[in-house]
Amino acid sequence: MKAIFFTIFILFCGASLHSQNYDFPPNAQPGKCYERCFEYHKKFTWKEINCDTLAMRAEKSKTKQATIKARQAKIKLTKYQEELKDLGYKVEITGKLNNQTIKAHHKYLKRQKRNKRKQERSQ
């Protein structure tokens, strides 16, 4: 009986560790605003911003230039997701930054770093 409970406990612990969520910043403080910072050559991070700038960004996003920039960013992310999928990562090509894309991005950066170290050692 103890073995069954222990096995179930281990399974639940493993599931909770595996289910990381990148939708919210770690240790977020109430009353502060955060923004996703996604760069193609760095790990995904959260940046604290002034909450007043959110209202200004909403007003700016209505302009034609902002719309064009947003579409270009979506196209660029779609191409990156296609590249990750071609490399064998499990990613849905949506053009939006989601948990699958972030996890695949981190794995891709880790693989690049490992390959770079292997090349340096072989020289």
PDB file of C-alpha atoms in Angstrom:
ATOM      1  CA  MET A   1       0.000   0.000   0.000  1.00  0.00           C
ATOM      2  CA  LYS A   2       2.853   2.367   0.831  1.00  0.00           C
ATOM      3  CA  ALA A   3       4.426   1.628  -2.533  1.00  0.00           C
ATOM      4  CA  ILE A   4       1.240   2.628  -4.364  1.00  0.00           C
ATOM      5  CA  PHE A   5       0.939   5.933  -2.479  1.00  0.00           C
ATOM      6  CA  PHE A   6       4.635   6.637  -2.979  1.00  0.00           C
ATOM      7  CA  THR A   7       4.338   5.978  -6.735  1.00  0.00           C
ATOM      8  CA  ILE A   8       1.306   8.260  -7.026  1.00  0.00           C
ATOM      9  CA  PHE A   9       3.100  10.955  -5.024  1.00  0.00           C
ATOM     10  CA  ILE A  10       6.146  10.764  -7.326  1.00  0.00           C
ATOM     11  CA  LEU A  11       3.920  11.003 -10.419  1.00  0.00           C
ATOM     12  CA  PHE A  12       2.162  14.134  -9.112  1.00  0.00           C
ATOM     13  CA  CYS A  13       5.470  15.747  -8.168  1.00  0.00           C
ATOM     14  CA  GLY A  14       6.864  15.062 -11.633  1.00  0.00           C
ATOM     15  CA  ALA A  15       3.758  16.463 -13.303  1.00  0.00           C
ATOM     16  CA  SER A  16       3.881  19.652 -11.260  1.00  0.00           C
ATOM     17  CA  LEU A  17       7.560  20.174 -12.044  1.00  0.00           C
ATOM     18  CA  HIS A  18       6.960  19.582 -15.741  1.00  0.00           C
ATOM     19  CA  SER A  19       4.118  22.078 -15.999  1.00  0.00           C
ATOM     20  CA  GLN A  20       6.029  25.354 -15.987  1.00  0.00           C
ATOM     21  CA  ASN A  21       4.036  28.344 -17.117  1.00  0.00           C
ATOM     22  CA  TYR A  22       5.570  31.344 -18.869  1.00  0.00           C
ATOM     23  CA  ASP A  23       2.369  33.416 -18.936  1.00  0.00           C
ATOM     24  CA  PHE A  24       3.189  35.267 -15.717  1.00  0.00           C
ATOM     25  CA  PRO A  25       6.441  36.669 -14.350  1.00  0.00           C
ATOM     26  CA  PRO A  26       8.017  34.806 -11.453  1.00  0.00           C
ATOM     27  CA  ASN A  27       7.598  36.534  -8.084  1.00  0.00           C
ATOM     28  CA  ALA A  28       5.390  39.274  -9.517  1.00  0.00           C
ATOM     29  CA  GLN A  29       4.485  42.016  -7.084  1.00  0.00           C
ATOM     30  CA  PRO A  30       0.957  43.438  -6.943  1.00  0.00           C
ATOM     31  CA  GLY A  31       0.546  46.900  -8.424  1.00  0.00           C
ATOM     32  CA  LYS A  32       3.529  46.610 -10.757  1.00  0.00           C
ATOM     33  CA  CYS A  33       3.333  46.037 -14.502  1.00  0.00           C
ATOM     34  CA  TYR A  34       5.529  43.639 -16.444  1.00  0.00           C
ATOM     35  CA  GLU A  35       6.286  43.160 -20.116  1.00  0.00           C
ATOM     36  CA  ARG A  36       7.503  40.116 -22.015  1.00  0.00           C
ATOM     37  CA  CYS A  37      10.968  40.531 -23.498  1.00  0.00           C
ATOM     38  CA  PHE A  38      11.567  38.063 -26.298  1.00  0.00           C
ATOM     39  CA  GLU A  39      14.784  38.316 -28.243  1.00  0.00           C
ATOM     40  CA  TYR A  40      15.801  35.685 -30.756  1.00  0.00           C
ATOM     41  CA  HIS A  41      19.355  35.268 -29.429  1.00  0.00           C
ATOM     42  CA  LYS A  42      18.595  35.428 -25.668  1.00  0.00           C
ATOM     43  CA  LYS A  43      16.429  33.626 -23.159  1.00  0.00           C
ATOM     44  CA  PHE A  44      12.887  34.838 -22.585  1.00  0.00           C
ATOM     45  CA  THR A  45      12.641  37.341 -19.707  1.00  0.00           C
ATOM     46  CA  TRP A  46      10.177  39.663 -18.008  1.00  0.00           C
ATOM     47  CA  LYS A  47      10.873  43.377 -17.609  1.00  0.00           C
ATOM     48  CA  GLU A  48       9.218  45.699 -15.106  1.00  0.00           C
ATOM     49  CA  ILE A  49       7.690  48.749 -16.786  1.00  0.00           C
ATOM     50  CA  ASN A  50       5.795  51.866 -15.765  1.00  0.00           C
ATOM     51  CA  CYS A  51       2.056  51.166 -15.754  1.00  0.00           C
ATOM     52  CA  ASP A  52       1.325  54.560 -17.335  1.00  0.00           C
ATOM     53  CA  THR A  53       3.175  53.547 -20.508  1.00  0.00           C
ATOM     54  CA  LEU A  54       0.612  50.803 -21.148  1.00  0.00           C
ATOM     55  CA  ALA A  55      -2.118  53.366 -21.785  1.00  0.00           C
ATOM     56  CA  MET A  56       0.161  55.328 -24.124  1.00  0.00           C
ATOM     57  CA  ARG A  57       1.029  52.148 -26.029  1.00  0.00           C
ATOM     58  CA  ALA A  58      -2.643  51.345 -26.506  1.00  0.00           C
ATOM     59  CA  GLU A  59      -3.165  54.760 -28.098  1.00  0.00           C
ATOM     60  CA  LYS A  60      -0.077  54.397 -30.306  1.00  0.00           C
ATOM     61  CA  SER A  61      -1.108  50.928 -31.466  1.00  0.00           C
ATOM     62  CA  LYS A  62      -3.986  52.456 -33.414  1.00  0.00           C
ATOM     63  CA  THR A  63      -1.676  54.128 -35.918  1.00  0.00           C
ATOM     64  CA  LYS A  64      -0.899  52.654 -39.310  1.00  0.00           C
ATOM     65  CA  GLN A  65       2.843  52.379 -38.597  1.00  0.00           C
ATOM     66  CA  ALA A  66       2.206  50.460 -35.377  1.00  0.00           C
ATOM     67  CA  THR A  67      -0.068  48.066 -37.239  1.00  0.00           C
ATOM     68  CA  ILE A  68       2.577  47.467 -39.890  1.00  0.00           C
ATOM     69  CA  LYS A  69       5.242  46.871 -37.201  1.00  0.00           C
ATOM     70  CA  ALA A  70       2.982  44.381 -35.425  1.00  0.00           C
ATOM     71  CA  ARG A  71       2.351  42.463 -38.659  1.00  0.00           C
ATOM     72  CA  GLN A  72       6.080  42.370 -39.455  1.00  0.00           C
ATOM     73  CA  ALA A  73       6.827  41.058 -35.959  1.00  0.00           C
ATOM     74  CA  LYS A  74       4.157  38.374 -36.392  1.00  0.00           C
ATOM     75  CA  ILE A  75       5.627  37.315 -39.744  1.00  0.00           C
ATOM     76  CA  LYS A  76       9.114  37.170 -38.225  1.00  0.00           C
ATOM     77  CA  LEU A  77       7.871  35.034 -35.320  1.00  0.00           C
ATOM     78  CA  THR A  78       6.009  32.752 -37.728  1.00  0.00           C
ATOM     79  CA  LYS A  79       9.222  32.183 -39.702  1.00  0.00           C
ATOM     80  CA  TYR A  80      11.103  31.478 -36.474  1.00  0.00           C
ATOM     81  CA  GLN A  81       8.437  28.976 -35.400  1.00  0.00           C
ATOM     82  CA  GLU A  82       8.710  27.274 -38.798  1.00  0.00           C
ATOM     83  CA  GLU A  83      12.492  27.092 -38.351  1.00  0.00           C
ATOM     84  CA  LEU A  84      12.079  25.529 -34.899  1.00  0.00           C
ATOM     85  CA  LYS A  85       9.570  23.019 -36.259  1.00  0.00           C
ATOM     86  CA  ASP A  86      11.945  22.089 -39.101  1.00  0.00           C
ATOM     87  CA  LEU A  87      14.652  21.449 -36.490  1.00  0.00           C
ATOM     88  CA  GLY A  88      12.361  18.912 -34.812  1.00  0.00           C
ATOM     89  CA  TYR A  89      10.901  20.910 -31.915  1.00  0.00           C
ATOM     90  CA  LYS A  90       7.242  20.525 -31.002  1.00  0.00           C
ATOM     91  CA  VAL A  91       5.833  23.938 -31.963  1.00  0.00           C
ATOM     92  CA  GLU A  92       2.531  25.082 -33.425  1.00  0.00           C
ATOM     93  CA  ILE A  93       2.973  27.790 -36.050  1.00  0.00           C
ATOM     94  CA  THR A  94       0.608  30.520 -34.882  1.00  0.00           C
ATOM     95  CA  GLY A  95       2.632  33.706 -35.101  1.00  0.00           C
ATOM     96  CA  LYS A  96       2.002  34.283 -31.399  1.00  0.00           C
ATOM     97  CA  LEU A  97       4.394  33.794 -28.524  1.00  0.00           C
ATOM     98  CA  ASN A  98       3.133  30.867 -26.448  1.00  0.00           C
ATOM     99  CA  ASN A  99       4.585  28.413 -23.931  1.00  0.00           C
ATOM    100  CA  GLN A 100       5.499  25.855 -26.618  1.00  0.00           C
ATOM    101  CA  THR A 101       7.480  28.416 -28.557  1.00  0.00           C
ATOM    102  CA  ILE A 102       9.285  29.658 -25.439  1.00  0.00           C
ATOM    103  CA  LYS A 103      10.231  26.126 -24.346  1.00  0.00           C
ATOM    104  CA  ALA A 104      11.453  25.258 -27.847  1.00  0.00           C
ATOM    105  CA  HIS A 105      13.387  28.545 -27.994  1.00  0.00           C
ATOM    106  CA  HIS A 106      15.158  27.752 -24.702  1.00  0.00           C
ATOM    107  CA  LYS A 107      16.013  24.232 -25.914  1.00  0.00           C
ATOM    108  CA  TYR A 108      17.314  25.663 -29.192  1.00  0.00           C
ATOM    109  CA  LEU A 109      19.553  28.166 -27.373  1.00  0.00           C
ATOM    110  CA  LYS A 110      20.810  25.392 -25.085  1.00  0.00           C
ATOM    111  CA  ARG A 111      21.660  23.213 -28.101  1.00  0.00           C
ATOM    112  CA  GLN A 112      23.469  26.099 -29.805  1.00  0.00           C
ATOM    113  CA  LYS A 113      25.501  26.771 -26.672  1.00  0.00           C
ATOM    114  CA  ARG A 114      26.406  23.083 -26.370  1.00  0.00           C
ATOM    115  CA  ASN A 115      27.455  22.889 -30.028  1.00  0.00           C
ATOM    116  CA  LYS A 116      29.565  26.029 -29.648  1.00  0.00           C
ATOM    117  CA  ARG A 117      31.385  24.533 -26.644  1.00  0.00           C
ATOM    118  CA  LYS A 118      32.007  21.295 -28.583  1.00  0.00           C
ATOM    119  CA  GLN A 119      33.536  23.258 -31.454  1.00  0.00           C
ATOM    120  CA  GLU A 120      35.757  25.222 -29.085  1.00  0.00           C
ATOM    121  CA  ARG A 121      36.999  22.018 -27.432  1.00  0.00           C
ATOM    122  CA  SER A 122      37.753  20.352 -30.754  1.00  0.00           C
ATOM    123  CA  GLN A 123      39.961  23.224 -31.897  1.00  0.00           C
TER     124      GLN A 123
END
